[in-house]
CSV table of C-alpha atoms and ligand atoms in Angstrom, one decimal:
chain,number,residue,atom,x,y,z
C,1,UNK,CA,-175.4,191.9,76.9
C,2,UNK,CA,-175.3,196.1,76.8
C,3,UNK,CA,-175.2,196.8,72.8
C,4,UNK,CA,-173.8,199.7,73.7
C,5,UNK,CA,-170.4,198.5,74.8
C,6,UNK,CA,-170.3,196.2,71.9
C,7,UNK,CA,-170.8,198.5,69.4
C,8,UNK,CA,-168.3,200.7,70.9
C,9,UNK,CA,-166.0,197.9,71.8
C,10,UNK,CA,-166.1,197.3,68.0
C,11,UNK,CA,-165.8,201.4,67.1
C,12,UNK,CA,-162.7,200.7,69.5
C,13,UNK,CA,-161.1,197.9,67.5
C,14,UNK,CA,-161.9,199.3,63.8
C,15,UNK,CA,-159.9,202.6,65.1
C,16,UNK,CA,-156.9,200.8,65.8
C,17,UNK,CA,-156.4,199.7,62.2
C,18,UNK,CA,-156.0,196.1,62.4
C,19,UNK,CA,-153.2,196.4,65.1
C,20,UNK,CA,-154.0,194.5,68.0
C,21,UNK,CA,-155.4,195.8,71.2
C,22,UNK,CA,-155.0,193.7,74.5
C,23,UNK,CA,-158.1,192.0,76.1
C,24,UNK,CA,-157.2,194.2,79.8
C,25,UNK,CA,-156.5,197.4,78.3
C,26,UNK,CA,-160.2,196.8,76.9
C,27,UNK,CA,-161.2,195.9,79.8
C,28,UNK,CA,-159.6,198.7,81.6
C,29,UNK,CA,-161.1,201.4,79.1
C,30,UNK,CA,-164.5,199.9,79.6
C,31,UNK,CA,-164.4,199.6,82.9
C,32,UNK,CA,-165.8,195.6,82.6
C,33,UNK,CA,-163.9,192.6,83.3
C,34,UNK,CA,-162.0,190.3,81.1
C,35,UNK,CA,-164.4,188.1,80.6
C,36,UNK,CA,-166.8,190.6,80.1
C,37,UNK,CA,-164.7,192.0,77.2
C,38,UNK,CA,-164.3,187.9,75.7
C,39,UNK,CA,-168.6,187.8,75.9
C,40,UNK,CA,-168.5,191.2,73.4
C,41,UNK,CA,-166.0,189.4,71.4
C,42,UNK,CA,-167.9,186.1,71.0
C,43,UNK,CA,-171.1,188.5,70.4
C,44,UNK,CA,-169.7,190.7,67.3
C,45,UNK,CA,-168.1,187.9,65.7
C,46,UNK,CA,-171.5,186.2,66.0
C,47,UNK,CA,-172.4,189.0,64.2
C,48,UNK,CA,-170.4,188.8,61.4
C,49,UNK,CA,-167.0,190.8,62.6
C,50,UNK,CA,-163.9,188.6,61.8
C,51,UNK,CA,-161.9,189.2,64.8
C,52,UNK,CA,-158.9,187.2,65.7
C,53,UNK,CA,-157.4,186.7,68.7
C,54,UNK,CA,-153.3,186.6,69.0
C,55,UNK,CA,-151.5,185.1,71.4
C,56,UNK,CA,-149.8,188.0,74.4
C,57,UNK,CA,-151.0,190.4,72.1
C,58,UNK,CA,-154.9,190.8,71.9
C,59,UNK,CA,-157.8,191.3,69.9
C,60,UNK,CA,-157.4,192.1,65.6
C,61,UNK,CA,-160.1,193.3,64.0
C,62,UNK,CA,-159.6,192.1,60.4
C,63,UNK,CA,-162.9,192.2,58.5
C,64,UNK,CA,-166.5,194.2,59.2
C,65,UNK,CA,-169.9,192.4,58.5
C,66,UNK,CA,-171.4,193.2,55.3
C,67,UNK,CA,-174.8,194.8,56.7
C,68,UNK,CA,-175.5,198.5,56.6
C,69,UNK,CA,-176.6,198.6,60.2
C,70,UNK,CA,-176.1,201.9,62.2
C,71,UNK,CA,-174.1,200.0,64.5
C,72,UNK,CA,-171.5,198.8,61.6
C,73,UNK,CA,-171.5,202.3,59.7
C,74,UNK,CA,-171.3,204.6,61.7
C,75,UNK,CA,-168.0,203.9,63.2
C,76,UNK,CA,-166.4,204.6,59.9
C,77,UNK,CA,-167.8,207.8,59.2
C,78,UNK,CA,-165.9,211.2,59.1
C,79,UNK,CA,-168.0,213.3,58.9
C,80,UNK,CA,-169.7,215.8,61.4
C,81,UNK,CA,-173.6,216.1,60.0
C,82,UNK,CA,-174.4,213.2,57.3
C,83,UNK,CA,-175.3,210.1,59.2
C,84,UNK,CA,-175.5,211.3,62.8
C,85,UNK,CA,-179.1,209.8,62.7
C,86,UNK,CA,-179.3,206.1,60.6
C,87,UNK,CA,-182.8,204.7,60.3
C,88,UNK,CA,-182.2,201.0,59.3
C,89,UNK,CA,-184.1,198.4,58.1
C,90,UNK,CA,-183.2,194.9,56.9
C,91,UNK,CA,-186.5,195.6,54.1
C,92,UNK,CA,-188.6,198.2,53.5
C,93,UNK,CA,-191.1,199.3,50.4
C,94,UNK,CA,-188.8,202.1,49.8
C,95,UNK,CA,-186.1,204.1,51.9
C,96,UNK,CA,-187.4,207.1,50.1
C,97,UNK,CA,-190.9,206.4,51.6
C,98,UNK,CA,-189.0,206.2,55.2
C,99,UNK,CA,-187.1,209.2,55.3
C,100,UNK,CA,-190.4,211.4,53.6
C,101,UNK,CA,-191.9,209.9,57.1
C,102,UNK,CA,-188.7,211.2,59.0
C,103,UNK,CA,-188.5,214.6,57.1
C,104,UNK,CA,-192.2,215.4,58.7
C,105,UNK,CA,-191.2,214.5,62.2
C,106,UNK,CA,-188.5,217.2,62.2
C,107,UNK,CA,-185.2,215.2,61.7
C,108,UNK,CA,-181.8,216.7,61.7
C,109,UNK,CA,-180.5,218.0,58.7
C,110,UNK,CA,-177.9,214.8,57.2
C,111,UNK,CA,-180.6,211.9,58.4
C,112,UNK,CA,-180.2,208.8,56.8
C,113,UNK,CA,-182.2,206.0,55.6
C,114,UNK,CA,-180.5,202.8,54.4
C,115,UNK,CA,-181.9,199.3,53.8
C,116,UNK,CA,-180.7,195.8,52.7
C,117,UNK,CA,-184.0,195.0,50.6
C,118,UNK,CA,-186.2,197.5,49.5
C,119,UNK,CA,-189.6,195.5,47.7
C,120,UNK,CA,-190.7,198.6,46.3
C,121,UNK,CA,-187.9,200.7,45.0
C,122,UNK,CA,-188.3,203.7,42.7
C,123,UNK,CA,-186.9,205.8,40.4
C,124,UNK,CA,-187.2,208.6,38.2
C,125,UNK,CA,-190.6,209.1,35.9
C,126,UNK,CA,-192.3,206.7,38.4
C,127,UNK,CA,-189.7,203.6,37.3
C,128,UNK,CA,-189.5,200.5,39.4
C,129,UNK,CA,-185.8,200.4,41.0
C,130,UNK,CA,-184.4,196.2,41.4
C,131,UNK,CA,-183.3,196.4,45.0
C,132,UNK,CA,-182.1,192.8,46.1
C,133,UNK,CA,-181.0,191.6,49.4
C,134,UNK,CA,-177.5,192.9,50.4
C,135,UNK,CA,-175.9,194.0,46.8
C,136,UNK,CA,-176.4,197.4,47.0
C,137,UNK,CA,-176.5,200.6,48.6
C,138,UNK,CA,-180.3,202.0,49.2
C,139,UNK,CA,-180.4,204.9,51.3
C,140,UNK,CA,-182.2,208.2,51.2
C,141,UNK,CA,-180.3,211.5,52.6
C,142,UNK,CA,-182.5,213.6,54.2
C,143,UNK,CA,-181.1,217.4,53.4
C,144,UNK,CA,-182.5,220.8,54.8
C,145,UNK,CA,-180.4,223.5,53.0
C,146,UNK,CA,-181.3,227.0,53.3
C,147,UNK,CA,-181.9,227.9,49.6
C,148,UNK,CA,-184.3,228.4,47.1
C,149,UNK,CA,-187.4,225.8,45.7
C,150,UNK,CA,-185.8,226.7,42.0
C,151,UNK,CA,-182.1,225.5,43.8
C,152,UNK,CA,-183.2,221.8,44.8
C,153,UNK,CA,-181.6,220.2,40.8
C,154,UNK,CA,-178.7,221.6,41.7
C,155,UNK,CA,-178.3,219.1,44.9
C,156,UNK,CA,-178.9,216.2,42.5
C,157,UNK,CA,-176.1,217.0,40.4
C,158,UNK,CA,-173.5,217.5,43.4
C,159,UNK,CA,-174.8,214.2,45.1
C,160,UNK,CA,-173.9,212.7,41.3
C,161,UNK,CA,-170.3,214.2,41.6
C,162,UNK,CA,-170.3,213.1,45.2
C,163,UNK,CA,-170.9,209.2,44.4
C,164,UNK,CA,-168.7,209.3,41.2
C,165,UNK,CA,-166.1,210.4,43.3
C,166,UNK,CA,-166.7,207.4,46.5
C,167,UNK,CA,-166.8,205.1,43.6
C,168,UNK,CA,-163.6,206.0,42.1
C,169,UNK,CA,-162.4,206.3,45.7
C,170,UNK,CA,-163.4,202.9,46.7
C,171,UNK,CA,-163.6,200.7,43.5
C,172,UNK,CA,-160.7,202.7,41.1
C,173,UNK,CA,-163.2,202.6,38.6
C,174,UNK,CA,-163.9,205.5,36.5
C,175,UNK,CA,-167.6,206.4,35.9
C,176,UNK,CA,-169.2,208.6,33.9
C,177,UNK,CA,-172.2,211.1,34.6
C,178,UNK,CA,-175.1,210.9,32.1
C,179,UNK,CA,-177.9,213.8,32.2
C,180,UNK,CA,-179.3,214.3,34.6
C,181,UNK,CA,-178.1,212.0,37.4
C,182,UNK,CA,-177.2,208.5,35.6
C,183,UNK,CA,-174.0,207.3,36.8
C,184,UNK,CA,-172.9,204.9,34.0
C,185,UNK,CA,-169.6,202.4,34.3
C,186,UNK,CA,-168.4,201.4,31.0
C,187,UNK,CA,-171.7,202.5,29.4
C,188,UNK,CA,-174.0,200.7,32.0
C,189,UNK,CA,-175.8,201.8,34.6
C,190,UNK,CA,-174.6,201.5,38.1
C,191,UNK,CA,-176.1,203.3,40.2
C,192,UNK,CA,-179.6,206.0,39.8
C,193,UNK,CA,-180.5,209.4,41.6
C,194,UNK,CA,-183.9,210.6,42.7
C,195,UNK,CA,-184.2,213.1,44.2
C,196,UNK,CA,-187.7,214.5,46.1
C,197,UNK,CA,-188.6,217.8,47.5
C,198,UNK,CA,-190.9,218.2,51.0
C,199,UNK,CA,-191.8,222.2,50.7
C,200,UNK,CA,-194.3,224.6,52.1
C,201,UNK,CA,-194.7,228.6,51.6
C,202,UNK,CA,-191.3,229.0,53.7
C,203,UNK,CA,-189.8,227.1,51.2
C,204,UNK,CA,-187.4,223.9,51.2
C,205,UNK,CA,-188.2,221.6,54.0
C,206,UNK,CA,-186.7,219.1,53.3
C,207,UNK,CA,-184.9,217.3,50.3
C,208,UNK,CA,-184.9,213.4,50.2
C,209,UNK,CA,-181.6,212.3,47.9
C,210,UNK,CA,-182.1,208.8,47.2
C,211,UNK,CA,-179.2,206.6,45.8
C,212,UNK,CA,-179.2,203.5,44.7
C,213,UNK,CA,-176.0,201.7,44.1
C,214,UNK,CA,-175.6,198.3,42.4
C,215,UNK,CA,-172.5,197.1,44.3
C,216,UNK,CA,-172.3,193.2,44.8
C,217,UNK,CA,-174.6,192.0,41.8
C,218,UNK,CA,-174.4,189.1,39.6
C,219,UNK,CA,-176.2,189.8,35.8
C,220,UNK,CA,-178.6,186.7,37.1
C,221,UNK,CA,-179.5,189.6,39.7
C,222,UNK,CA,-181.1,192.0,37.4
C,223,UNK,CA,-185.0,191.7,36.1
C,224,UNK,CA,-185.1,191.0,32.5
C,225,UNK,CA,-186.2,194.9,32.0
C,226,UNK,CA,-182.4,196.4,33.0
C,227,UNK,CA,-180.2,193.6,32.8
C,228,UNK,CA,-178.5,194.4,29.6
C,229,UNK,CA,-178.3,198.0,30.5
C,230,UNK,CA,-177.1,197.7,34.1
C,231,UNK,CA,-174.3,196.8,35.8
C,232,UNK,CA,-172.9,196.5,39.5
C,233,UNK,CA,-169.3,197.5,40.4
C,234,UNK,CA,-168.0,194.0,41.3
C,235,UNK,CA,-169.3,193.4,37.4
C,236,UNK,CA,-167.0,196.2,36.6
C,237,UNK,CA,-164.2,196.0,38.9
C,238,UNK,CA,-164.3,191.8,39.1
C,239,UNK,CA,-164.5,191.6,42.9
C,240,UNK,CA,-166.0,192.0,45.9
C,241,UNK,CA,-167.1,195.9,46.4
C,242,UNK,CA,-167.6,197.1,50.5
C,243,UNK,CA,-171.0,198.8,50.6
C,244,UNK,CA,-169.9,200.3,54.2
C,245,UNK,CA,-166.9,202.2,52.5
C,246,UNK,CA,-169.5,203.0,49.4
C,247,UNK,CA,-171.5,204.8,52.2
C,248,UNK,CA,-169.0,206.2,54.3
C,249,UNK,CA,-167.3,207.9,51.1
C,250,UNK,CA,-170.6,208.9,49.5
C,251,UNK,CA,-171.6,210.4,52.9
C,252,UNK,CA,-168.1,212.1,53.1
C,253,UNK,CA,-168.2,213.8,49.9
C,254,UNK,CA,-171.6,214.9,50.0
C,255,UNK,CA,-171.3,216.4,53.0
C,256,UNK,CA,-168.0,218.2,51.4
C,257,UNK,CA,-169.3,219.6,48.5
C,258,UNK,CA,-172.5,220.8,50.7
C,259,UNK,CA,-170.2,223.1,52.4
C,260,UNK,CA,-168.5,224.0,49.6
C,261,UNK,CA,-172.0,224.6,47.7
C,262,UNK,CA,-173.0,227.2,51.0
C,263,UNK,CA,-169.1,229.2,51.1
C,264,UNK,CA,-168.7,229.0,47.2
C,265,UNK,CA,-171.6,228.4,45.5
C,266,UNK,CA,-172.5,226.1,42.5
C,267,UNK,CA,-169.9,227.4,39.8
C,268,UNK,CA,-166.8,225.0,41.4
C,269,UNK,CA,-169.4,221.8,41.4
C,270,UNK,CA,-171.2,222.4,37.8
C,271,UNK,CA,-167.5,222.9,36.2
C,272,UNK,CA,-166.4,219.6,38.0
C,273,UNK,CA,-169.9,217.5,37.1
C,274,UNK,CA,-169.6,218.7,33.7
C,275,UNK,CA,-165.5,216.8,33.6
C,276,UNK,CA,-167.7,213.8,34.5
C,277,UNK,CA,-170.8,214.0,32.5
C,278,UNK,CA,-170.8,211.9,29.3
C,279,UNK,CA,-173.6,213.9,27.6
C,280,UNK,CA,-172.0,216.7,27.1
C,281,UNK,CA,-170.5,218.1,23.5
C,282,UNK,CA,-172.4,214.6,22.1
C,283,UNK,CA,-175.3,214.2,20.0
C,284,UNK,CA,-177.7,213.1,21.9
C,285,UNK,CA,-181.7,211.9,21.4
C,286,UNK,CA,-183.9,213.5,24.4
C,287,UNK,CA,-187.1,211.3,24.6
C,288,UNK,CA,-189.7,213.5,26.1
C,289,UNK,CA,-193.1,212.7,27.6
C,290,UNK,CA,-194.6,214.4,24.6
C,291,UNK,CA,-192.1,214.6,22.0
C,292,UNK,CA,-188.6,213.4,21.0
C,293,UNK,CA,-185.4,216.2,19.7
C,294,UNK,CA,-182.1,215.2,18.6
C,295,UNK,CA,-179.4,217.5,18.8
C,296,UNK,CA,-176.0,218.5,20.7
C,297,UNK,CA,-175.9,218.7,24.5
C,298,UNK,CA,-174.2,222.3,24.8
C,299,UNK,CA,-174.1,222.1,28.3
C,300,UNK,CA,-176.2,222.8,31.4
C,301,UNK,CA,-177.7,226.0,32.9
C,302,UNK,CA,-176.6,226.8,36.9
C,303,UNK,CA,-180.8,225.2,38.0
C,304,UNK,CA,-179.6,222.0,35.9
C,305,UNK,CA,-181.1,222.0,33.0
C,306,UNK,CA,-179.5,220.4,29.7
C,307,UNK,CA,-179.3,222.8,26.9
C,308,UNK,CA,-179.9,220.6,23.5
C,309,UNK,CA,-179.4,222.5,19.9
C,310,UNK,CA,-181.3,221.1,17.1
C,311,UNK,CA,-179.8,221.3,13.5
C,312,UNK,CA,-182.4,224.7,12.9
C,313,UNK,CA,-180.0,226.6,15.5
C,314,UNK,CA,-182.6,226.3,18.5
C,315,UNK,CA,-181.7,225.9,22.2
C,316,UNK,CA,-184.1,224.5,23.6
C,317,UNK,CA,-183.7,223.7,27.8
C,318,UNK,CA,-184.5,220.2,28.9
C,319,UNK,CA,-186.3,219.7,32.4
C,320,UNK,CA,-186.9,216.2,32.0
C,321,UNK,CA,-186.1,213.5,29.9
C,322,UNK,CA,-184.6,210.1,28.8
C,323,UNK,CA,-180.9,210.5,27.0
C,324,UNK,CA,-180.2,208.0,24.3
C,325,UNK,CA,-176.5,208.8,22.7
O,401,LIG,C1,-183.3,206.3,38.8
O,401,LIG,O1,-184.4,206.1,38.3
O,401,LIG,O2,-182.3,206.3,38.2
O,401,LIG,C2,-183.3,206.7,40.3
O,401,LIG,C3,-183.2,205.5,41.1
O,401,LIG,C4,-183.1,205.8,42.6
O,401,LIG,C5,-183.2,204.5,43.5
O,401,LIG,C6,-183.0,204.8,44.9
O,401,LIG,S1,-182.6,203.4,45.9
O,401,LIG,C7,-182.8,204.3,47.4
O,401,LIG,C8,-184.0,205.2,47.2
O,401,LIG,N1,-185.2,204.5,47.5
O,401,LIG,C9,-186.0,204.4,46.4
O,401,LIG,O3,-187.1,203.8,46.4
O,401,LIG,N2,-185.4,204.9,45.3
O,401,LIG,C10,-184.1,205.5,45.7
């Protein structure tokens, strides 16, 4: 069986939007018999593709497989960088440990990696992130942007705005942002940003945005560690969530507000992840590796970091840090 054709047999039934296209004008655009086209068929929906076949009419694509496999993704996307490249993999430690490998061997700029299971996931301040078997999103974006080292924060907050906005899009949920790159549903966590930096003398290299996304979770899903302070978006929302849209619209925004990053700079995206962010204008309790300070979140500076004033008056700029409210 050429995977080619099928996948693109399936790219060809996904673009007609669940209108039916005939079994010889498949076959005709192929350039493979009918037969050959019915073989494809049988093949996808083995794979999960619910496709139904109507009588004089032809083949209806009416539901995708929920795997995160290049073949199943890519399709969707509308974009003309992000996700040109997916590096796959049913499990892996961590995605952010695959693309790192990537980044060295000179990948294109908008290189994904996305997994179903990831047995070593990680977060910030050297965390370990619950990745279970097809509920969420775990993919590392692999960025090369011509700025400078001191710039790299900024592309954690606009990947924040750039999720908040694929969840809204996808879920009509309304998240919140909480310093520096929590992205909160109804006060839970839902979904954790880390972002890594490859650099040299010349600079950036490359910048590994890692996202993970608790889609499809049940509580029972959680360690005992997070499960009171996480949450998943079927939680939220009460049904099934698609993790291929998730991705498509995460990768369509990002790539969006990159290009508005490089024409306009950060001023447009700081205003519009500040109308998201939670922390800010509260009273907040910044729990440092070395000490603790309570005070007001007054905002953040254009590199990202959170501005806290204590009751004395002082501003002091937060690099790093865990935000109790
Ligand atoms: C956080 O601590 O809030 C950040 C969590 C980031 C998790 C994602 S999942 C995909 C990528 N691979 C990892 O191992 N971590 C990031």
């Amino acid at each position: 069986m050429n995977i080619t054709v099928t996948n693109k047999l399936a790219q060809r039934l996904m673009e007609a939007s669940g209108e039916p296209v005939s079994g010889q004008q498949l076959a005709d655009e192929f350039g493979i018999s009918r037969t050959s086209v019915w073989k494809h068929i049988k093949d996808l929906q083995e794979k999960g593709y619910e496709i139904t076949s109507v009588k004089k009419k032809g083949y209806v694509l009416m539901g995708l497989p929920d795997s995160l496999e290049a073949s199943t993704i890519q399709p969707l996307l509308k974009t003309k960088r992000l996700g040109k490249t997916i590096e796959y993999r049913a499990s892996c430690e961590s995605t952010q440990i695959i693309a790192h490998q990537l980044a060295q061997t000179g990948v294109p700029d908008g290189t994904v990696a996305l997994a179903e299971e990831q047995t070593a996931g990680r977060g910030r301040m050297a965390r370990k992130w619950d990745s279970a078997y097809g509920k969420g999103v775990w993919m590392s974006i692999i960025l090369r942007p011509d700025v400078p080292i001191q710039r790299a924060p900024q592309f954690t907050l606009i990947a924040a705005v750039a999720v908040v906005r694929a969840i809204e899009e996808v879920t009509g949920l309304r998240p919140d942002i909480k310093w520096p790159n929590d992205i909160l549903v109804n006060g839970k966590k839902c979904t954790g940003i880390l972002t890594e930096l490859q650099s040299d003398a010349d600079g950036i290299q490359a910048l590994i945005i890692g996202i993970g996304l608790n889609a499809n979770q049940e509580p029972a899903d959680f360690s005992d560690e997070v499960r009171d302070i996480a949450t998943s978006l079927k939680m939220e929302s009460g049904g099934h969530v698609s993790r291929q849209e998730l991705v498509r619209s995460i990768l369509f925004y990002l790539e969006q507000y990159t290009e508005i990053y490089v024409k306009e700079g950060f001023g447009v995206l700081k205003l519009m992840w500040e109308s998201y962010s939670t922390t800010i204008g509260r009273k907040v309790r910044a729990r440092m590796a070395k000490e603790t300070l309570e005070g007001i979140a007054e905002g953040i500076t254009e590199d990202g970091v959170l501005q806290l004033r204590t009751a004395d008056g002082k501003l002091h700029g937060i690099y790093s840090a865990d935000i109790e409210m």
